[in-house]
mmCIF file of C-alpha atoms and ligand atoms in Angstrom:
data_model
loop_
_atom_site.group_PDB
_atom_site.id
_atom_site.type_symbol
_atom_site.label_atom_id
_atom_site.label_comp_id
_atom_site.label_asym_id
_atom_site.label_seq_id
_atom_site.Cartn_x
_atom_site.Cartn_y
_atom_site.Cartn_z
ATOM 1 C CA MET Q 4 12.275 -19.364 6.175
ATOM 2 C CA SER Q 5 14.769 -18.179 4.241
ATOM 3 C CA THR Q 6 17.317 -15.055 4.669
ATOM 4 C CA LEU Q 7 18.734 -12.018 2.300
ATOM 5 C CA LYS Q 8 22.249 -11.219 3.678
ATOM 6 C CA ILE Q 9 24.256 -8.527 2.790
ATOM 7 C CA GLU Q 10 27.683 -8.343 4.321
ATOM 8 C CA ASN Q 11 29.861 -5.312 4.194
ATOM 9 C CA LEU Q 12 28.333 -4.011 0.404
ATOM 10 C CA HIS Q 13 31.028 -1.631 -0.904
ATOM 11 C CA VAL Q 14 29.619 -0.649 -4.726
ATOM 12 C CA SER Q 15 30.939 1.955 -7.210
ATOM 13 C CA ILE Q 16 29.457 3.995 -10.656
ATOM 14 C CA GLY Q 17 32.411 4.007 -12.610
ATOM 15 C CA GLU Q 18 35.368 5.583 -10.124
ATOM 16 C CA LYS Q 19 32.996 6.707 -7.972
ATOM 17 C CA GLU Q 20 32.127 4.755 -4.357
ATOM 18 C CA ILE Q 21 28.334 5.140 -3.648
ATOM 19 C CA LEU Q 22 28.004 2.172 -1.510
ATOM 20 C CA LYS Q 23 30.781 2.023 1.592
ATOM 21 C CA GLY Q 24 30.131 -0.863 3.291
ATOM 22 C CA ILE Q 25 26.623 -1.945 3.919
ATOM 23 C CA ASP Q 26 25.469 -5.007 6.584
ATOM 24 C CA LEU Q 27 21.877 -5.812 6.378
ATOM 25 C CA VAL Q 28 19.912 -9.212 6.851
ATOM 26 C CA VAL Q 29 16.480 -9.474 6.319
ATOM 27 C CA ASN Q 30 14.530 -12.796 6.541
ATOM 28 C CA THR Q 31 11.448 -13.994 5.124
ATOM 29 C CA GLY Q 32 8.179 -13.105 7.538
ATOM 30 C CA GLU Q 33 10.369 -8.930 7.974
ATOM 31 C CA THR Q 34 9.232 -5.953 6.426
ATOM 32 C CA HIS Q 35 12.356 -3.374 6.182
ATOM 33 C CA ALA Q 36 12.014 0.164 5.698
ATOM 34 C CA ILE Q 37 14.945 2.146 4.216
ATOM 35 C CA MET Q 38 15.037 5.640 4.097
ATOM 36 C CA GLY Q 39 17.466 8.193 3.800
ATOM 37 C CA PRO Q 40 18.551 11.671 1.993
ATOM 38 C CA ASN Q 41 18.199 11.623 -1.779
ATOM 39 C CA GLY Q 42 21.126 10.557 -3.322
ATOM 40 C CA ASN Q 43 22.997 8.838 -0.607
ATOM 41 C CA GLY Q 44 22.426 5.130 -2.317
ATOM 42 C CA LYS Q 45 18.976 3.663 -1.540
ATOM 43 C CA SER Q 46 18.382 2.729 -5.757
ATOM 44 C CA THR Q 47 22.193 1.574 -5.894
ATOM 45 C CA LEU Q 48 21.228 -0.649 -2.906
ATOM 46 C CA LEU Q 49 18.534 -2.277 -4.251
ATOM 47 C CA SER Q 50 19.641 -2.345 -7.558
ATOM 48 C CA THR Q 51 22.866 -3.735 -7.175
ATOM 49 C CA ILE Q 52 21.226 -6.906 -5.458
ATOM 50 C CA MET Q 53 18.813 -7.181 -8.630
ATOM 51 C CA GLY Q 54 22.463 -7.196 -10.301
ATOM 52 C CA HIS Q 55 21.786 -3.686 -12.453
ATOM 53 C CA PRO Q 56 25.099 -4.093 -14.479
ATOM 54 C CA ARG Q 57 25.609 0.024 -14.103
ATOM 55 C CA TYR Q 58 26.746 -0.786 -10.749
ATOM 56 C CA THR Q 59 30.444 -2.884 -9.762
ATOM 57 C CA VAL Q 60 30.507 -4.547 -6.178
ATOM 58 C CA THR Q 61 33.815 -3.921 -5.139
ATOM 59 C CA GLN Q 62 33.562 -5.750 -1.935
ATOM 60 C CA GLY Q 63 31.494 -7.881 0.385
ATOM 61 C CA SER Q 64 28.597 -10.425 -0.607
ATOM 62 C CA ILE Q 65 25.137 -10.964 -0.783
ATOM 63 C CA TYR Q 66 23.365 -14.232 -0.527
ATOM 64 C CA ILE Q 67 20.182 -15.750 -0.232
ATOM 65 C CA ASP Q 68 20.490 -18.806 2.391
ATOM 66 C CA ASP Q 69 23.604 -20.728 1.200
ATOM 67 C CA LYS Q 70 23.284 -19.314 -2.809
ATOM 68 C CA ASN Q 71 25.675 -16.417 -3.404
ATOM 69 C CA VAL Q 72 23.848 -13.601 -5.407
ATOM 70 C CA LEU Q 73 26.614 -12.025 -6.983
ATOM 71 C CA GLU Q 74 27.007 -15.152 -8.998
ATOM 72 C CA MET Q 75 24.100 -14.982 -10.600
ATOM 73 C CA SER Q 76 22.864 -13.328 -13.467
ATOM 74 C CA VAL Q 77 19.988 -10.685 -13.441
ATOM 75 C CA ASP Q 78 17.192 -13.682 -14.797
ATOM 76 C CA GLU Q 79 18.871 -16.175 -11.985
ATOM 77 C CA ARG Q 80 18.434 -13.870 -9.349
ATOM 78 C CA SER Q 81 14.948 -13.548 -10.280
ATOM 79 C CA LYS Q 82 14.269 -16.826 -10.002
ATOM 80 C CA ALA Q 83 15.844 -17.223 -7.065
ATOM 81 C CA GLY Q 84 13.016 -15.255 -5.565
ATOM 82 C CA LEU Q 85 14.216 -11.796 -6.161
ATOM 83 C CA PHE Q 86 12.122 -9.237 -7.598
ATOM 84 C CA LEU Q 87 13.267 -5.275 -7.702
ATOM 85 C CA GLY Q 88 10.104 -2.980 -7.971
ATOM 86 C CA MET Q 89 11.823 0.038 -9.915
ATOM 87 C CA GLN Q 90 11.716 3.719 -8.713
ATOM 88 C CA TYR Q 91 11.728 4.710 -12.595
ATOM 89 C CA PRO Q 92 10.017 2.105 -14.774
ATOM 90 C CA GLN Q 93 11.638 1.784 -18.327
ATOM 91 C CA GLU Q 94 9.017 2.411 -21.107
ATOM 92 C CA ILE Q 95 9.962 -0.508 -23.573
ATOM 93 C CA PRO Q 96 7.997 0.693 -26.994
ATOM 94 C CA GLY Q 97 7.346 -2.528 -29.001
ATOM 95 C CA VAL Q 98 6.923 -5.271 -26.018
ATOM 96 C CA LYS Q 99 2.930 -5.410 -25.151
ATOM 97 C CA THR Q 100 2.830 -5.226 -21.504
ATOM 98 C CA SER Q 101 0.766 -8.560 -21.248
ATOM 99 C CA ASP Q 102 3.270 -10.381 -23.374
ATOM 100 C CA PHE Q 103 5.968 -8.825 -21.347
ATOM 101 C CA LEU Q 104 4.241 -10.236 -18.127
ATOM 102 C CA ARG Q 105 3.292 -13.724 -19.589
ATOM 103 C CA ALA Q 106 6.868 -14.636 -20.413
ATOM 104 C CA ALA Q 107 8.300 -13.460 -17.019
ATOM 105 C CA VAL Q 108 5.792 -15.774 -15.626
ATOM 106 C CA ASN Q 109 6.542 -18.056 -18.050
ATOM 107 C CA ALA Q 110 10.624 -18.122 -17.556
ATOM 108 C CA HIS Q 111 9.926 -19.151 -13.673
ATOM 109 C CA GLN Q 112 7.923 -22.193 -14.755
ATOM 110 C CA GLU Q 113 9.194 -25.436 -15.986
ATOM 111 C CA LYS Q 114 6.075 -25.750 -18.089
ATOM 112 C CA PRO Q 115 4.785 -22.211 -19.497
ATOM 113 C CA VAL Q 116 0.870 -21.696 -18.263
ATOM 114 C CA SER Q 117 -1.630 -22.287 -20.409
ATOM 115 C CA LEU Q 118 -2.659 -19.304 -22.143
ATOM 116 C CA PHE Q 119 -6.198 -19.647 -20.683
ATOM 117 C CA LYS Q 120 -4.858 -19.952 -16.952
ATOM 118 C CA PHE Q 121 -2.786 -16.915 -17.385
ATOM 119 C CA ILE Q 122 -5.527 -14.549 -18.867
ATOM 120 C CA ARG Q 123 -7.147 -15.473 -15.753
ATOM 121 C CA MET Q 124 -4.983 -14.771 -13.620
ATOM 122 C CA LEU Q 125 -3.872 -11.138 -15.439
ATOM 123 C CA GLU Q 126 -7.254 -10.806 -14.864
ATOM 124 C CA LYS Q 127 -8.095 -11.414 -11.532
ATOM 125 C CA ASN Q 128 -5.092 -9.245 -10.653
ATOM 126 C CA ILE Q 129 -6.038 -5.998 -12.654
ATOM 127 C CA ASP Q 130 -9.149 -6.224 -10.954
ATOM 128 C CA GLU Q 131 -7.539 -6.132 -7.924
ATOM 129 C CA LEU Q 132 -5.240 -3.450 -8.560
ATOM 130 C CA HIS Q 133 -7.736 -1.395 -10.307
ATOM 131 C CA ILE Q 134 -5.695 -1.333 -13.523
ATOM 132 C CA ASP Q 135 -7.215 -0.192 -16.772
ATOM 133 C CA GLU Q 136 -7.678 -3.411 -18.602
ATOM 134 C CA ASN Q 137 -6.146 -1.683 -21.633
ATOM 135 C CA LEU Q 138 -2.938 -1.106 -19.969
ATOM 136 C CA ALA Q 139 -1.894 -5.084 -20.657
ATOM 137 C CA HIS Q 140 -2.718 -4.124 -24.438
ATOM 138 C CA ARG Q 141 -0.662 -1.380 -24.823
ATOM 139 C CA TYR Q 142 3.758 -1.176 -24.852
ATOM 140 C CA LEU Q 143 5.385 -1.826 -21.470
ATOM 141 C CA ASN Q 144 5.431 1.188 -19.554
ATOM 142 C CA GLU Q 145 4.825 3.926 -22.649
ATOM 143 C CA GLY Q 146 2.844 7.076 -21.837
ATOM 144 C CA PHE Q 147 1.922 5.118 -18.753
ATOM 145 C CA SER Q 148 1.086 8.014 -15.913
ATOM 146 C CA GLY Q 149 3.760 7.452 -12.824
ATOM 147 C CA GLY Q 150 0.853 5.764 -10.630
ATOM 148 C CA GLU Q 151 0.230 3.375 -13.519
ATOM 149 C CA LYS Q 152 3.913 2.745 -13.989
ATOM 150 C CA LYS Q 153 3.797 1.805 -10.337
ATOM 151 C CA ARG Q 154 0.853 0.041 -10.216
ATOM 152 C CA ASN Q 155 2.136 -2.508 -13.060
ATOM 153 C CA GLU Q 156 5.037 -3.079 -10.691
ATOM 154 C CA ILE Q 157 3.209 -4.639 -8.575
ATOM 155 C CA LEU Q 158 1.314 -6.139 -10.809
ATOM 156 C CA GLN Q 159 4.250 -8.156 -12.063
ATOM 157 C CA MET Q 160 5.251 -8.817 -8.367
ATOM 158 C CA LYS Q 161 1.736 -10.430 -7.883
ATOM 159 C CA LEU Q 162 2.506 -12.316 -10.733
ATOM 160 C CA LEU Q 163 5.894 -13.643 -10.119
ATOM 161 C CA GLN Q 164 4.952 -14.371 -6.142
ATOM 162 C CA PRO Q 165 8.680 -13.677 -4.857
ATOM 163 C CA LYS Q 166 10.455 -14.575 -1.869
ATOM 164 C CA PHE Q 167 12.355 -10.915 -1.649
ATOM 165 C CA ALA Q 168 10.691 -8.014 -3.090
ATOM 166 C CA LEU Q 169 12.465 -5.045 -2.934
ATOM 167 C CA LEU Q 170 10.272 -1.903 -3.620
ATOM 168 C CA ASP Q 171 11.885 1.103 -4.718
ATOM 169 C CA GLU Q 172 9.639 4.147 -3.738
ATOM 170 C CA ILE Q 173 6.387 2.716 -4.964
ATOM 171 C CA ASP Q 174 4.254 5.301 -3.270
ATOM 172 C CA SER Q 175 5.795 8.159 -6.021
ATOM 173 C CA GLY Q 176 3.267 8.816 -8.107
ATOM 174 C CA LEU Q 177 0.490 7.287 -6.498
ATOM 175 C CA ASP Q 178 -2.711 9.132 -5.193
ATOM 176 C CA VAL Q 179 -4.033 8.466 -1.643
ATOM 177 C CA ASP Q 180 -7.110 5.602 -3.446
ATOM 178 C CA ALA Q 181 -3.797 4.297 -5.440
ATOM 179 C CA LEU Q 182 -1.558 4.246 -2.055
ATOM 180 C CA LYS Q 183 -4.091 2.301 -0.340
ATOM 181 C CA ILE Q 184 -4.500 -0.320 -3.479
ATOM 182 C CA VAL Q 185 -1.012 -0.777 -3.626
ATOM 183 C CA ALA Q 186 -0.339 -1.567 0.306
ATOM 184 C CA LYS Q 187 -3.185 -4.091 -0.058
ATOM 185 C CA ALA Q 188 -1.310 -5.840 -1.859
ATOM 186 C CA ILE Q 189 1.875 -5.646 -0.348
ATOM 187 C CA ASN Q 190 -0.008 -6.582 2.869
ATOM 188 C CA ASP Q 191 -1.403 -9.832 0.456
ATOM 189 C CA MET Q 192 1.986 -11.095 0.309
ATOM 190 C CA GLN Q 193 3.041 -11.308 3.542
ATOM 191 C CA SER Q 194 3.359 -14.326 4.687
ATOM 192 C CA ASP Q 195 6.302 -16.520 6.099
ATOM 193 C CA ASP Q 196 7.641 -16.816 2.962
ATOM 194 C CA PHE Q 197 8.104 -13.583 1.944
ATOM 195 C CA GLY Q 198 10.304 -10.627 2.807
ATOM 196 C CA CYS Q 199 10.365 -7.414 1.746
ATOM 197 C CA ILE Q 200 12.828 -4.016 1.482
ATOM 198 C CA MET Q 201 10.546 -0.739 1.312
ATOM 199 C CA VAL Q 202 12.339 2.497 -0.063
ATOM 200 C CA SER Q 203 10.116 5.408 0.664
ATOM 201 C CA HIS Q 204 10.135 9.007 2.086
ATOM 202 C CA TYR Q 205 6.534 9.010 3.542
ATOM 203 C CA GLU Q 206 5.473 7.707 6.634
ATOM 204 C CA ARG Q 207 2.078 7.404 4.927
ATOM 205 C CA LEU Q 208 3.198 4.543 2.969
ATOM 206 C CA PHE Q 209 4.617 2.900 6.415
ATOM 207 C CA GLU Q 210 1.405 3.451 8.468
ATOM 208 C CA LEU Q 211 -0.392 1.083 5.641
ATOM 209 C CA VAL Q 212 2.415 -1.437 5.720
ATOM 210 C CA PRO Q 213 4.306 -1.403 8.918
ATOM 211 C CA PRO Q 214 7.403 -2.177 8.815
ATOM 212 C CA THR Q 215 9.391 -4.868 11.216
ATOM 213 C CA HIS Q 216 12.557 -3.076 11.167
ATOM 214 C CA VAL Q 217 13.773 0.547 9.487
ATOM 215 C CA HIS Q 218 17.185 1.533 8.506
ATOM 216 C CA VAL Q 219 18.488 4.916 7.644
ATOM 217 C CA ILE Q 220 21.129 5.142 4.443
ATOM 218 C CA VAL Q 221 23.439 8.324 4.582
ATOM 219 C CA ASP Q 222 26.731 8.627 2.250
ATOM 220 C CA GLY Q 223 26.077 4.996 1.573
ATOM 221 C CA LYS Q 224 25.696 3.751 4.642
ATOM 222 C CA ILE Q 225 23.141 2.576 7.052
ATOM 223 C CA ILE Q 226 24.012 4.509 10.100
ATOM 224 C CA LEU Q 227 20.944 3.910 12.068
ATOM 225 C CA SER Q 228 18.711 0.937 12.997
ATOM 226 C CA GLY Q 229 15.331 1.062 14.534
ATOM 227 C CA GLY Q 230 11.666 0.587 14.159
ATOM 228 C CA LYS Q 231 8.728 3.096 14.020
ATOM 229 C CA GLU Q 232 10.209 5.965 16.229
ATOM 230 C CA VAL Q 233 12.603 6.580 13.322
ATOM 231 C CA ILE Q 234 10.278 7.298 11.049
ATOM 232 C CA GLU Q 235 8.191 9.628 13.147
ATOM 233 C CA LYS Q 236 11.232 11.118 14.216
ATOM 234 C CA ILE Q 237 12.237 11.562 10.288
ATOM 235 C CA ASP Q 238 8.494 12.727 9.218
ATOM 236 C CA GLN Q 239 8.925 15.460 12.159
ATOM 237 C CA GLU Q 240 12.196 16.534 11.647
ATOM 238 C CA GLY Q 241 13.787 15.915 8.209
ATOM 239 C CA TYR Q 242 16.886 14.472 7.830
ATOM 240 C CA GLU Q 243 19.140 17.271 9.163
ATOM 241 C CA TRP Q 244 19.572 15.193 12.911
ATOM 242 C CA VAL Q 245 20.501 12.232 11.351
ATOM 243 C CA LYS Q 246 23.074 13.537 9.081
ATOM 244 C CA LYS Q 247 24.525 15.315 11.974
ATOM 245 C CA LEU Q 248 24.786 11.933 14.099
ATOM 246 C CA GLY Q 249 26.427 10.272 10.776
ATOM 247 C CA VAL Q 250 28.995 12.336 10.992
ATOM 248 C CA GLU Q 251 29.576 11.631 14.384
ATOM 249 C CA ILE Q 252 29.187 7.851 13.920
ATOM 250 C CA ALA Q 253 31.321 7.813 10.633
ATOM 251 C CA GLY Q 254 33.649 10.052 12.335
ATOM 252 C CA GLU Q 255 36.617 8.361 13.259
ATOM 253 C CA GLU Q 256 38.172 7.764 10.379
ATOM 254 C CA GLU Q 257 36.711 11.938 9.472
ATOM 255 C CA LYS Q 258 38.064 13.087 12.729
ATOM 256 C CA LYS Q 259 41.745 14.060 11.511
ATOM 257 C CA PRO Q 260 40.865 16.375 8.882
ATOM 258 C CA ILE Q 261 37.869 18.104 10.825
ATOM 259 C CA LEU Q 262 40.558 18.245 13.414
ATOM 260 C CA LEU Q 263 42.952 19.771 10.653
ATOM 261 C CA GLU Q 264 39.970 22.923 10.006
ATOM 262 C CA ASN Q 265 39.365 23.453 13.260
ATOM 263 C CA CYS Q 266 43.427 24.005 13.794
ATOM 264 C CA ALA Q 267 43.530 26.467 10.774
ATOM 265 C CA ASN Q 268 40.439 28.030 11.595
ATOM 266 C CA LYS Q 269 41.788 28.868 15.387
ATOM 267 C CA GLU Q 270 45.496 29.853 13.208
ATOM 268 C CA ARG Q 271 43.156 32.085 10.999
ATOM 269 C CA ILE Q 272 41.674 33.524 14.208
ATOM 270 C CA LYS Q 273 45.154 33.744 16.331
ATOM 271 C CA SER Q 274 46.654 36.053 13.157
ATOM 272 C CA LYS Q 275 43.849 38.448 13.240
HETATM 273 P P1 ADP V 327 18.997 7.324 -3.821
HETATM 274 O O1 ADP V 327 18.433 6.617 -4.109
HETATM 275 O O2 ADP V 327 19.630 7.247 -2.259
HETATM 276 O O3 ADP V 327 18.012 9.057 -3.840
HETATM 277 P P2 ADP V 327 20.974 6.678 -5.915
HETATM 278 O O4 ADP V 327 20.982 5.573 -5.255
HETATM 279 O O5 ADP V 327 20.292 6.993 -6.962
HETATM 280 O O6 ADP V 327 20.352 7.611 -4.721
HETATM 281 O O7 ADP V 327 22.269 7.573 -6.002
HETATM 282 C C1 ADP V 327 23.605 7.527 -5.407
HETATM 283 C C2 ADP V 327 24.367 8.304 -6.035
HETATM 284 O O8 ADP V 327 24.784 7.649 -6.986
HETATM 285 C C3 ADP V 327 24.046 9.637 -6.224
HETATM 286 O O9 ADP V 327 24.849 10.721 -5.875
HETATM 287 C C4 ADP V 327 23.853 9.956 -7.753
HETATM 288 O O10 ADP V 327 24.520 11.199 -8.225
HETATM 289 C C5 ADP V 327 24.884 8.677 -7.752
HETATM 290 N N1 ADP V 327 24.626 8.348 -9.377
HETATM 291 C C6 ADP V 327 23.348 7.561 -9.910
HETATM 292 N N2 ADP V 327 23.726 7.345 -10.894
HETATM 293 C C7 ADP V 327 24.937 7.827 -11.787
HETATM 294 C C8 ADP V 327 25.334 7.620 -12.529
HETATM 295 N N3 ADP V 327 24.838 6.798 -13.919
HETATM 296 N N4 ADP V 327 26.708 8.174 -12.929
HETATM 297 C C9 ADP V 327 27.438 8.789 -11.736
HETATM 298 N N5 ADP V 327 26.764 8.840 -11.061
HETATM 299 C C10 ADP V 327 25.583 8.159 -10.752
HETATM 300 MG MG1 MG V 328 16.266 6.494 -5.666
#
């Protein structure tokens, strides 16, 4: 068993603090769902774990077992078993998808896989994901539909066999049939040696890939963790109730300004 352990993670983009103390422990064998309103730091969390240079870690730690992830380059993180399925995969004109995939697979091996073996592997996975064969011969993500981009991320995951997959809105842009195919691919990965963090807004994905844990991120903090009852409540009621809960939980240090504002209001009322 392996453990991805995030402690008191604070992350900034430039001067702006986005993550304000995230604690999260994911063991292999577990599937963690992360939900939360847009713009609250979900992608920031996953991209920071993978080592995106835009994000600066100002406090806290990320470990896989006894290995310090924050000291690793992105390719070292990948070799350590991390994989990020991006919310918005980049288009890279000039790089053929199959060449990219083969280079990625080879970077994970001591000896490169033979071309024959790679093609067999690629064809099997393309087939399972119902991806158009021509896609592999096109430039990476260039002109791919939203759904094709997402399936191509899952194809990478299947080829690289990570220990921890971080899947950022992997269901966006997928029609119902494609969603089922992607969900099956994620479920096929499940084992005692695979852990997963899935960011999504939709109950539908979590019905097909049931999480063992559910967390809600508001304003750069996990304000609530629980089981599937959290997903049901968000599906029915949206995020308004969670936000209110967030203000209460995060309230201690924010009490003062709230009280001052109340006082100011009282003063205003009195003076009327
Ligand atoms: P989520 O995935 O929860 O929708 P993100 O992690 O993408 O949210 O974004 C968190 C916050 O970081 C948002 O307020 C967003 O506007 C801000 N942000 C994202 N990228 C940049 C950037 N390049 N420069 C400044 N702020 C950014
Ligand atoms: Mg996002």
